[in-house]
XYZ file of C-alpha atoms in Angstrom:
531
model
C -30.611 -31.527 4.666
C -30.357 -35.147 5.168
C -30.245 -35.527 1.198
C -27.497 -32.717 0.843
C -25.458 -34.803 3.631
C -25.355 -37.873 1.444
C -24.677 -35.879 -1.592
C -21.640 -34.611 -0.063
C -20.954 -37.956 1.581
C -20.881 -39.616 -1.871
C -19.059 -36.521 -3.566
C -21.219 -35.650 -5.587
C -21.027 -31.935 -5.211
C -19.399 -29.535 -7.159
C -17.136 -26.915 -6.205
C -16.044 -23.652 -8.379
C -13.506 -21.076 -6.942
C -12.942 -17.482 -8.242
C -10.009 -15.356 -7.615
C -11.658 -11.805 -7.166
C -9.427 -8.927 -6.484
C -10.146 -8.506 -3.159
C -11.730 -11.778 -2.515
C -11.280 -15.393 -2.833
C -14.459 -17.476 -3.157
C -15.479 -21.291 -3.260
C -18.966 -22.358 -3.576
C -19.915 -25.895 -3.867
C -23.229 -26.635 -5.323
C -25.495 -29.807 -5.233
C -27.149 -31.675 -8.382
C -29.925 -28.731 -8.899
C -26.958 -26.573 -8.902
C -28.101 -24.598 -6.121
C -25.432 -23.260 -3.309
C -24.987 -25.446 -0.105
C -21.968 -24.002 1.136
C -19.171 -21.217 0.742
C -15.721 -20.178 2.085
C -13.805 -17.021 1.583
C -10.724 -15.494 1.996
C -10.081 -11.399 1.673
C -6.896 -10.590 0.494
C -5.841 -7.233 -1.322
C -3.017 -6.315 -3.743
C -0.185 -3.825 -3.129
C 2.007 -1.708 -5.496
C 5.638 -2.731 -5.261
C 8.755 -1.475 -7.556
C 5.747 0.475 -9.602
C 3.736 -2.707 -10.657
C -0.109 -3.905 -8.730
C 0.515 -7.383 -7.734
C 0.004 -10.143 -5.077
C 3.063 -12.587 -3.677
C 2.880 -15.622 -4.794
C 2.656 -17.162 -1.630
C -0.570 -15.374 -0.849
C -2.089 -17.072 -3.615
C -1.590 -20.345 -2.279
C -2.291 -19.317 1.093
C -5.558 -17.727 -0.189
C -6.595 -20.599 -1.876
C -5.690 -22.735 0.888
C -7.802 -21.041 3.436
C -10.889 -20.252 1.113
C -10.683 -24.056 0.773
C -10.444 -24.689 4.479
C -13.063 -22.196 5.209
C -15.708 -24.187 2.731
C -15.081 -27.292 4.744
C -15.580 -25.474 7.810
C -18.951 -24.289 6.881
C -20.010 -28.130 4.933
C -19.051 -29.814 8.747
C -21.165 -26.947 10.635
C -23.965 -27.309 8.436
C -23.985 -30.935 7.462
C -21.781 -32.502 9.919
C -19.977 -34.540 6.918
C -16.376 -34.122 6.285
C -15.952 -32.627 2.577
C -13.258 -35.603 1.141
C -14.127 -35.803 -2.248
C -16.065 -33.752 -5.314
C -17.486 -34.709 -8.529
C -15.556 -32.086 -10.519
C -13.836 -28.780 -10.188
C -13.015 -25.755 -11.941
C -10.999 -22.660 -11.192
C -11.749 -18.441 -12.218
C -10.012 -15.396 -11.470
C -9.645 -12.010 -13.121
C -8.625 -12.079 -16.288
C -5.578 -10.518 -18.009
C -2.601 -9.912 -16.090
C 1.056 -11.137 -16.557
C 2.754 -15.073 -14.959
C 5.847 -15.613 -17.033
C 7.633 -18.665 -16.076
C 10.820 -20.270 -16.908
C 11.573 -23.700 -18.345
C 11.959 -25.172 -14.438
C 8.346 -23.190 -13.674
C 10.117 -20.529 -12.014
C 8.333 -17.364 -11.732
C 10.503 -15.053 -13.605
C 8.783 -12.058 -12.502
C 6.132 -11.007 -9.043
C 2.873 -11.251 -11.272
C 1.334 -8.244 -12.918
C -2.341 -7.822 -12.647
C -5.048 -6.659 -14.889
C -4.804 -3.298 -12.832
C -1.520 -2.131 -14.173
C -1.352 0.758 -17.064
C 2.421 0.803 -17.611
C 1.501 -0.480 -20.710
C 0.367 2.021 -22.658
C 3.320 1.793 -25.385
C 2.832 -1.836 -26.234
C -0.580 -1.615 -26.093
C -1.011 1.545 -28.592
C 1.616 -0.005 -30.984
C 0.253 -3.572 -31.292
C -3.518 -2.490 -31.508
C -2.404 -0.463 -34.642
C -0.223 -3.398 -35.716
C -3.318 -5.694 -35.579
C -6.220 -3.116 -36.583
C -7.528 -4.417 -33.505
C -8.377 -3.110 -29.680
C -5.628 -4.360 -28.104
C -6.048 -2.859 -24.118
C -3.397 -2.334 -21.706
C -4.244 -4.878 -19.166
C -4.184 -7.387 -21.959
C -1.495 -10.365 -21.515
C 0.133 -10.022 -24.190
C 0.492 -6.088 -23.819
C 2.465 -6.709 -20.712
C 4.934 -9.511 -23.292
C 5.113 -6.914 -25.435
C 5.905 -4.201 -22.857
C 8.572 -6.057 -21.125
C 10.379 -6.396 -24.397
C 10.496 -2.981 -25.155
C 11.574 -2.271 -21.684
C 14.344 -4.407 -22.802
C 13.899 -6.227 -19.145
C 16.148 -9.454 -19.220
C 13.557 -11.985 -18.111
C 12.047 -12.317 -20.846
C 14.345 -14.165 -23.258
C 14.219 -17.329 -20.834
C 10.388 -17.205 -20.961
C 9.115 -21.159 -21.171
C 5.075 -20.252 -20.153
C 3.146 -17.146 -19.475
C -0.234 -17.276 -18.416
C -3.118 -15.613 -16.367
C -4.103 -16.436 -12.678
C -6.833 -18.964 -13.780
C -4.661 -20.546 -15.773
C -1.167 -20.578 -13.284
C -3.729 -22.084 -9.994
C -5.086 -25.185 -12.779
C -1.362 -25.796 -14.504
C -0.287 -26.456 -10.671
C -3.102 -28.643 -9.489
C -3.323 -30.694 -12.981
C 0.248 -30.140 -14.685
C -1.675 -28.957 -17.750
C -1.140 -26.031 -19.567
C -4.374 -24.938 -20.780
C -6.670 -22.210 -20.606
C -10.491 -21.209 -21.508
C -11.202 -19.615 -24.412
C -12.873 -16.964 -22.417
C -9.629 -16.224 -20.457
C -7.144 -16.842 -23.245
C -9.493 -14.116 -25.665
C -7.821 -11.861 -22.469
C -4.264 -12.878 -23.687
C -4.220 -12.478 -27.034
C -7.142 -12.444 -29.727
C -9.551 -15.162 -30.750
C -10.299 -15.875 -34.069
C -13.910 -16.406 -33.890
C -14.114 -19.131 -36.674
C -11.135 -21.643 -35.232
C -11.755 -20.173 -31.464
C -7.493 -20.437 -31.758
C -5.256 -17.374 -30.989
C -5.479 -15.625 -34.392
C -2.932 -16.849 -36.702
C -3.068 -13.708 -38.673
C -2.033 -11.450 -35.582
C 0.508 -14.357 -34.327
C 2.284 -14.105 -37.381
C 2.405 -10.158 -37.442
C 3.709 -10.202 -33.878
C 6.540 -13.024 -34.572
C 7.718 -10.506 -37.740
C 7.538 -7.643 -34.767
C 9.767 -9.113 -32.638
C 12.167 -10.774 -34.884
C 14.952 -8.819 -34.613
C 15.151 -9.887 -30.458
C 16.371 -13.536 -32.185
C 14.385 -14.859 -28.400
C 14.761 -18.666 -28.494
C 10.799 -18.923 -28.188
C 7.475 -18.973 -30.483
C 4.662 -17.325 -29.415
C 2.443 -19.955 -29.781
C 5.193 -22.269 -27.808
C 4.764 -20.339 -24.528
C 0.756 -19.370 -24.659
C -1.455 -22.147 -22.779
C -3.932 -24.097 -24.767
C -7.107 -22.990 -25.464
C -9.663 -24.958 -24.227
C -13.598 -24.681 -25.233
C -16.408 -25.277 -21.986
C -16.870 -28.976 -21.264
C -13.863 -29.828 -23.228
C -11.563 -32.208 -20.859
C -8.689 -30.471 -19.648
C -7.301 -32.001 -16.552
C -7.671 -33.650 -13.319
C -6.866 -32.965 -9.852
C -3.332 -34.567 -9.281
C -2.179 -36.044 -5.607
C 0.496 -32.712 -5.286
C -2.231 -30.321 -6.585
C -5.146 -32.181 -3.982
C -2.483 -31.738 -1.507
C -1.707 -27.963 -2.494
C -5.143 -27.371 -2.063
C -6.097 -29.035 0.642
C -2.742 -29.298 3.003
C -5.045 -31.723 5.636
C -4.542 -34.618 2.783
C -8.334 -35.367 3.479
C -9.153 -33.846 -0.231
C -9.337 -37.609 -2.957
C -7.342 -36.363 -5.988
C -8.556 -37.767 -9.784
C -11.489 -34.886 -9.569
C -12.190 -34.101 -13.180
C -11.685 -29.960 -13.729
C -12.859 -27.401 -15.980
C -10.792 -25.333 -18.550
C -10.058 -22.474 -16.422
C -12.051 -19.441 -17.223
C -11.943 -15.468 -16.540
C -13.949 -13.239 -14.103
C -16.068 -12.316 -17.587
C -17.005 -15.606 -18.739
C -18.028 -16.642 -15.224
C -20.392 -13.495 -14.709
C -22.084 -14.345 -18.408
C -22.925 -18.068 -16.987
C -24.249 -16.603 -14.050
C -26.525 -14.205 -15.467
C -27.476 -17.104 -18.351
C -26.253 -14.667 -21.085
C -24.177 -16.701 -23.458
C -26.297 -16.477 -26.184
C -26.095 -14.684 -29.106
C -27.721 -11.235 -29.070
C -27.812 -11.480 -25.623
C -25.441 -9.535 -22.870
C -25.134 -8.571 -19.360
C -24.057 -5.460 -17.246
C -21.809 -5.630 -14.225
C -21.883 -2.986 -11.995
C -20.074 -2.465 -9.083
C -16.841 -0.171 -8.550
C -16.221 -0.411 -12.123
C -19.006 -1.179 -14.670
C -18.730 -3.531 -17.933
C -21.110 -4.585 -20.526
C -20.529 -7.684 -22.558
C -22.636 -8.415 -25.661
C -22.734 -11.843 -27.291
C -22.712 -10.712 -31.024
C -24.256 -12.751 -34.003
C -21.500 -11.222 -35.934
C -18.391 -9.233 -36.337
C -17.966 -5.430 -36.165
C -17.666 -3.496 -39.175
C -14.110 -2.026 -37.616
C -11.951 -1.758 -34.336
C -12.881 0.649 -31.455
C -10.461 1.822 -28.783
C -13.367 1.757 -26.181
C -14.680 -1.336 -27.311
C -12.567 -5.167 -25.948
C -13.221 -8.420 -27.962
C -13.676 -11.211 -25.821
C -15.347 -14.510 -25.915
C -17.784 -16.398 -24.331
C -16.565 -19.811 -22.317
C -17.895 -21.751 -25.252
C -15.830 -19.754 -27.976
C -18.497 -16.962 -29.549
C -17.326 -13.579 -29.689
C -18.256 -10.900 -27.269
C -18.402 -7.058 -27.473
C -16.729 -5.289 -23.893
C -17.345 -2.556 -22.956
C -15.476 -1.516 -19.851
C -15.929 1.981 -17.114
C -13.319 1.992 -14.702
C -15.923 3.919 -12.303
C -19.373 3.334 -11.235
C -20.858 3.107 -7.674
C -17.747 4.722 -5.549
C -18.963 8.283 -5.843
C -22.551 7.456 -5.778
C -22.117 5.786 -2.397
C -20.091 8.722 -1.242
C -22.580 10.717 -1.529
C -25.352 8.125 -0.301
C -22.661 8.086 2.935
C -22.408 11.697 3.632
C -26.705 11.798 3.132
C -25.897 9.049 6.162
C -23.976 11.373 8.089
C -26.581 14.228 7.922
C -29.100 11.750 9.248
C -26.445 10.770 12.407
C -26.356 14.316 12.901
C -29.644 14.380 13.602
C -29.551 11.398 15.784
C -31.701 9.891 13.579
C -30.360 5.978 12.902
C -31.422 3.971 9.301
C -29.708 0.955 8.076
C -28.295 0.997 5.262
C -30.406 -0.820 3.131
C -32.995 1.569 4.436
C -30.848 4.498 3.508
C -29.826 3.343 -0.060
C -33.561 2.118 -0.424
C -35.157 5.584 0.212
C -32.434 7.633 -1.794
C -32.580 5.658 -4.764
C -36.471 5.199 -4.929
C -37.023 9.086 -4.335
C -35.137 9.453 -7.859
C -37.758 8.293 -9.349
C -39.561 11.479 -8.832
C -37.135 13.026 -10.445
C -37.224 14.896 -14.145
C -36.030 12.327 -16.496
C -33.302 14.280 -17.602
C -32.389 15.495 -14.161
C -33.152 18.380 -14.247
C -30.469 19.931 -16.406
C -27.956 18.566 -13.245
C -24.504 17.203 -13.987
C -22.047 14.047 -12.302
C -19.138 12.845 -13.222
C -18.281 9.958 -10.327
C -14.694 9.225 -11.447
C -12.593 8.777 -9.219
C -9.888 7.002 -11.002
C -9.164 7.857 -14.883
C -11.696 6.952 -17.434
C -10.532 6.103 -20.875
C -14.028 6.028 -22.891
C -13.850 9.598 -21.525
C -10.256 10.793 -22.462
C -9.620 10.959 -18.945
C -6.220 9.967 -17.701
C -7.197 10.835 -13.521
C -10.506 11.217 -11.693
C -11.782 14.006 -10.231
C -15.552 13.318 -9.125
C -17.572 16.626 -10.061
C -21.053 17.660 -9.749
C -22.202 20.897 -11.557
C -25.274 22.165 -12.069
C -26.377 26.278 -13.629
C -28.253 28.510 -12.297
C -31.743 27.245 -13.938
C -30.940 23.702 -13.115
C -33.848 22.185 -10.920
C -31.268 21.437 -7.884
C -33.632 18.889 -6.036
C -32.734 15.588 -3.906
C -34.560 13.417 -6.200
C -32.965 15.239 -9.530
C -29.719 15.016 -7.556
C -30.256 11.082 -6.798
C -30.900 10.671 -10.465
C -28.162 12.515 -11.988
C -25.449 10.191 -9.619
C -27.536 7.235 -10.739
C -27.365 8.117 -13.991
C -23.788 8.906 -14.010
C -23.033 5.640 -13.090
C -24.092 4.512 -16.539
C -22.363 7.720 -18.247
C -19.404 6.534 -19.408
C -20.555 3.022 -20.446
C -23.641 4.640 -22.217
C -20.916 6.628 -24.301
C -19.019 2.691 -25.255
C -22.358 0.890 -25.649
C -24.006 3.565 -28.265
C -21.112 2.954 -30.671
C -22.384 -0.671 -30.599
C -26.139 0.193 -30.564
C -25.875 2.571 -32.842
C -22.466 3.108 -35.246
C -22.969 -0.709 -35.462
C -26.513 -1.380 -35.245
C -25.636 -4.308 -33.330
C -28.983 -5.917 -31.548
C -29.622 -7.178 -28.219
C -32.979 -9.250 -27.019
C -31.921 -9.004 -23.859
C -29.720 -7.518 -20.754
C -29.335 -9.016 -18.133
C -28.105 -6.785 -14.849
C -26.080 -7.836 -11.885
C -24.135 -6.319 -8.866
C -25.080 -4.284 -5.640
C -26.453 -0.961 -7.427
C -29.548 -3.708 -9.081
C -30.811 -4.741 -4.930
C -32.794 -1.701 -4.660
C -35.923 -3.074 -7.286
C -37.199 -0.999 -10.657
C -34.776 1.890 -9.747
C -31.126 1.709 -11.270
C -32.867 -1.747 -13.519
C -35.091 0.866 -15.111
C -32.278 3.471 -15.855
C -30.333 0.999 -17.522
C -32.994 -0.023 -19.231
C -33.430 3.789 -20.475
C -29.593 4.385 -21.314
C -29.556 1.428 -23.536
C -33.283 1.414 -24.756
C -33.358 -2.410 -24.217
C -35.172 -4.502 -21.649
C -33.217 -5.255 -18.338
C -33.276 -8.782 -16.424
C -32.437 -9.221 -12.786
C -32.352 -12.699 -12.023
C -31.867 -13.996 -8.241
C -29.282 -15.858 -9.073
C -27.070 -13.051 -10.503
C -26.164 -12.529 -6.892
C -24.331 -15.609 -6.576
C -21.612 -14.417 -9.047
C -18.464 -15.389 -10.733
C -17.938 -18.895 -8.485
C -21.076 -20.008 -8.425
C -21.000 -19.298 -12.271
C -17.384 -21.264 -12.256
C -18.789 -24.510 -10.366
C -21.712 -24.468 -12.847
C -18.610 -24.617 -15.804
C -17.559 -27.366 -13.945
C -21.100 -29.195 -13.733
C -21.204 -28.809 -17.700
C -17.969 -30.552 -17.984
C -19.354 -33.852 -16.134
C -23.032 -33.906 -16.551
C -23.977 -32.220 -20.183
C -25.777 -34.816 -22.366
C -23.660 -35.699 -25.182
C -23.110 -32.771 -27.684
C -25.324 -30.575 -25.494
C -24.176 -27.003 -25.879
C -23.543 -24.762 -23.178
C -26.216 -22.274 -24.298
C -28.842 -24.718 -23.950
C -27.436 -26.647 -20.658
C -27.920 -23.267 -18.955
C -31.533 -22.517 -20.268
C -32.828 -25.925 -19.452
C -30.941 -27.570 -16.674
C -29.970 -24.251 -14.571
C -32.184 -21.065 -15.063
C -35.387 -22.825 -16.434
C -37.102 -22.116 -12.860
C -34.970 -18.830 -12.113
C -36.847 -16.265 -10.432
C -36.074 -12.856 -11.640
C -37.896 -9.369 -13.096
C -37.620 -7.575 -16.321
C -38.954 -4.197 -16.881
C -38.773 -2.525 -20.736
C -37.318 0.794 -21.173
C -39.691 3.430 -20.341
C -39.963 6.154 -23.797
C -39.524 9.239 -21.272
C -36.730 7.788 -19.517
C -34.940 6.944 -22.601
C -35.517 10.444 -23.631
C -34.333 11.941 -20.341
C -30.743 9.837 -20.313
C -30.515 10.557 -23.844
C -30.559 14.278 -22.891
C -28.065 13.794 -19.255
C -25.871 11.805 -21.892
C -25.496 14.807 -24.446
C -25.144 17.129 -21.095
C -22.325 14.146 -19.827
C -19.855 14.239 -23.488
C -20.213 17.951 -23.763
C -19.724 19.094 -20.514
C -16.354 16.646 -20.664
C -13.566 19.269 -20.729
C -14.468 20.842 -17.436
C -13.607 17.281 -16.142
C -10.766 16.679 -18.122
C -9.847 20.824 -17.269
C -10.287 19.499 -13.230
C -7.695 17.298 -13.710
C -5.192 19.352 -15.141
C -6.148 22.324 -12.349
C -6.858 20.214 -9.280
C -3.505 18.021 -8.517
């Protein structure tokens, strides 16, 4: 402790913060780049005048208090003020829609990631570009706007993402990491610049609106990982840190995306390597060695922080219905007066699925409970449905919900594994549904026929990932990439487990997946029925 205190002392920690979309997060790491100390703030957006979006004074105030909290938590622990840090950097969800005016007016409230009144743009520019362009995208919501007609837009200066708007405040730069920009517009893998290509097909779309603006004249710069791209100036030190106590001059990382951060943080960067995110939604994001063959609607291009392009593939729904129905199991034990904990009560449910058949037992799930577009499914309606023969038992049951949770991205990932032939050495998993060990790991392992990784430090997530960014920036060793920074200065002693897909298991999901795509239209039919 007594080393950590001087550390801190001589500010030499590091600090990442993450905008989440329910919570803020700042972590602040030492030289091994382990965790010392955290602060949070929960916040939550609302839906105003038909767009998702926070105020922009909550994002300061957020920030603020995430901030304050961290220093709260370095005096209890350390009982050293937190003054001054050896570098910086700043993630947040990707996507999403700041549009600023000339004076750095916001022109409009700011429309998130979670917004589909975008559908129109998003459909015509994707055919425009012969390239996935999704609805959350930034430059969908450009697009949108302008065929709205909506005034704003023709004294648009800057537009941005949340990453980007927090670092352009606290360094006056207008930059961005590739990994957050390749969620604005697309990357051209072999400049890691916006694609000129698609700029120059959009500027011919939108000619005829004579707007006194360039495309590339109002997108931030792209910065690559480690690449200098600001420092902490006195107003944004101050903005952050309202006590004055915070030094400004800190050094700070191109701003990155919720993505990029979760691929440092389960040391999947690499090329023919990915990593699965599961939580209320679910993504997979695979580093490819090269392009695809053609565009997929279910399929997002992305990029890694360091510029090589990534495969997405994106379920809105994952865990919510499974823990529904791990809830009401809850509620049958209260009934009984019997109390568990709920690690106890997930623990027991999920591990008795392992008895299950490996296909279920001919049972069905579909846990949407928002829409799912891998699925054709514009609303949720979570459904389970089993026949007359099915083999209706709890662990069957257990497995089918655990399974479902992988449905739809099982559907996005096989036109990778197998349309494309695209090849993986390794997954690596992360979120909530991985804590319960060799259970949900294993069926992963089965829907994708590749071998799983859970590493401990996967639980530390998208900040901790963020304030390692920011330890790359200042302490990489000359042209040291960012693959190999992260597989010899930060996961070389990670703890973790791996377990290889098991050949009946693989069998089984394959079987539960056919079940999943054919049995489709009586969820799709449920949502046209059940209002």
């Amino acid at each position: 402790m007594s080393d950590t205190k001087e550390l801190i002392a001589n500010g030499e920690a590091i600090l990442g913060i993450e905008f989440g979309s329910t919570r803020i997060k700042a972590v602040l790491i030492d030289e091994n780049h382990k965790p010392i100390a955290s602060g949070d703030h929960i916040w939550e957006n609302r839906l105003e005048n038909g767009f998702w979006t926070y105020h922009e004074d909550e994002i300061w105030s957020g920030l603020q208090d995430s901030y304050a909290n961290l220093k709260k938590d370095v005096e209890s622990k350390y009982g050293v003020k937190l003054t001054k840090i050896a570098a910086l950097g700043f993630s947040a969800m990707m996507h999403g829609y700041l549009a600023f005016d000339k004076e750095g007016k916001l022109l409009v409230p700011f429309r998130t990631w979670r917004n589909s009144t975008t559908g129109e743009a998003a459909e015509k520019l994707s055919a425009l570009f012969e390239y996935n362009i999704p609805e959350r995208w930034s430059i969908s919501h450009l697009y949108q706007a302008i065929l709205n007609g909506e005034d704003h837009v023709k004294d648009i200066a800057f537009f941005t993402t949340l990453a980007g708007f927090i670092h352009w405040k606290l360094t006056g730069e207008k930059v961005l990491g590739v990994g957050d920009a390749s969620g604005m517009f697309p990357i051209d893998p072999k400049t890691k610049q916006y694609d000129a290509t698609m700029i120059e097909k959009f500027e011919n779309l939108i000619a005829e609106y004579h707007f006194p603006w360039k495309l590339t004249e109002i997108l931030p710069e792209i910065r690559l990982a480690g690449e200098a791209a600001g420092t902490l100036t006195e107003t944004g030190a101050k903005l952050l840190d309202p006590s004055g106590e915070l030094e400004a001059g800190v050094p700070i990382a191109p701003p990155e995306g919720d993505a990029g951060t979760g691929m440092v943080a389960t040391n999947s960067v690499k090329q023919r390597t990915g990593n699965v995110s599961a939580g209320t939604s679910v993504f997979a994001m695979v580093v490819l060695d090269k392009e695809l063959s053609r565009y997929y609607p279910q399929i997002d291009m992305v990029t890694t922080p360091d510029g090589s392009l990534v495969a997405m593939v994106h379920a809105n729904n994952c865990t919510s219905d499974l823990n529904a129905w791990v809830g009401l199991c809850g509620e049958v034990l209260d009934a009984f007066g019997v109390k568990v904990s709920g690690d106890e009560l997930y623990g027991t449910l999920y591990r008795k699925s392992l008895e299950a058949d490996p296909d279920c037992g001919g049972l069905l799930s579909y846990g949407f409970l928002s829409g799912e577009n891998i699925m054709n499914c514009v609303e949720g309606r979570p459904m389970f449905v089993r026949t007359p023969e099915s083999k209706f038992t709890l662990a069957n049951f257990m497995r089918s919900h655990l399974y479902a949770s992988f449905g739809a991205l099982k559907v996005g990932m096989d036109l990778l594994l197998q349309q494309e032939k695209v090849e993986i050495d390794a997954i690596y998993g992360h979120g909530g549904i991985f804590k319960t060990k060799g259970v949900a790991q294993n069926f992963l392992a089965a829907a994708l026929n590749t071998p799983v990784s859970v590493m401990e430090t996967a639980g530390e997530g998208g900040p901790w990932g963020m304030a390692v960014l920011a330890a790359y920036l200042v302490k990489k060793a000359g042209g040291e990439s960012l693959e190999d920074y992260l597989a010899d200065k930060v996961f070389a002693d990670a703890e973790g487990s791996s377990v290889e897909p098991d050949a009946k298991d693989v069998e089984g999901f394959n079987a539960f997946a056919t079940r999943f795509k054919d049995g489709i239209a009586v969820e799709q039919t449920a949502v046209e029925k059940l209002s």
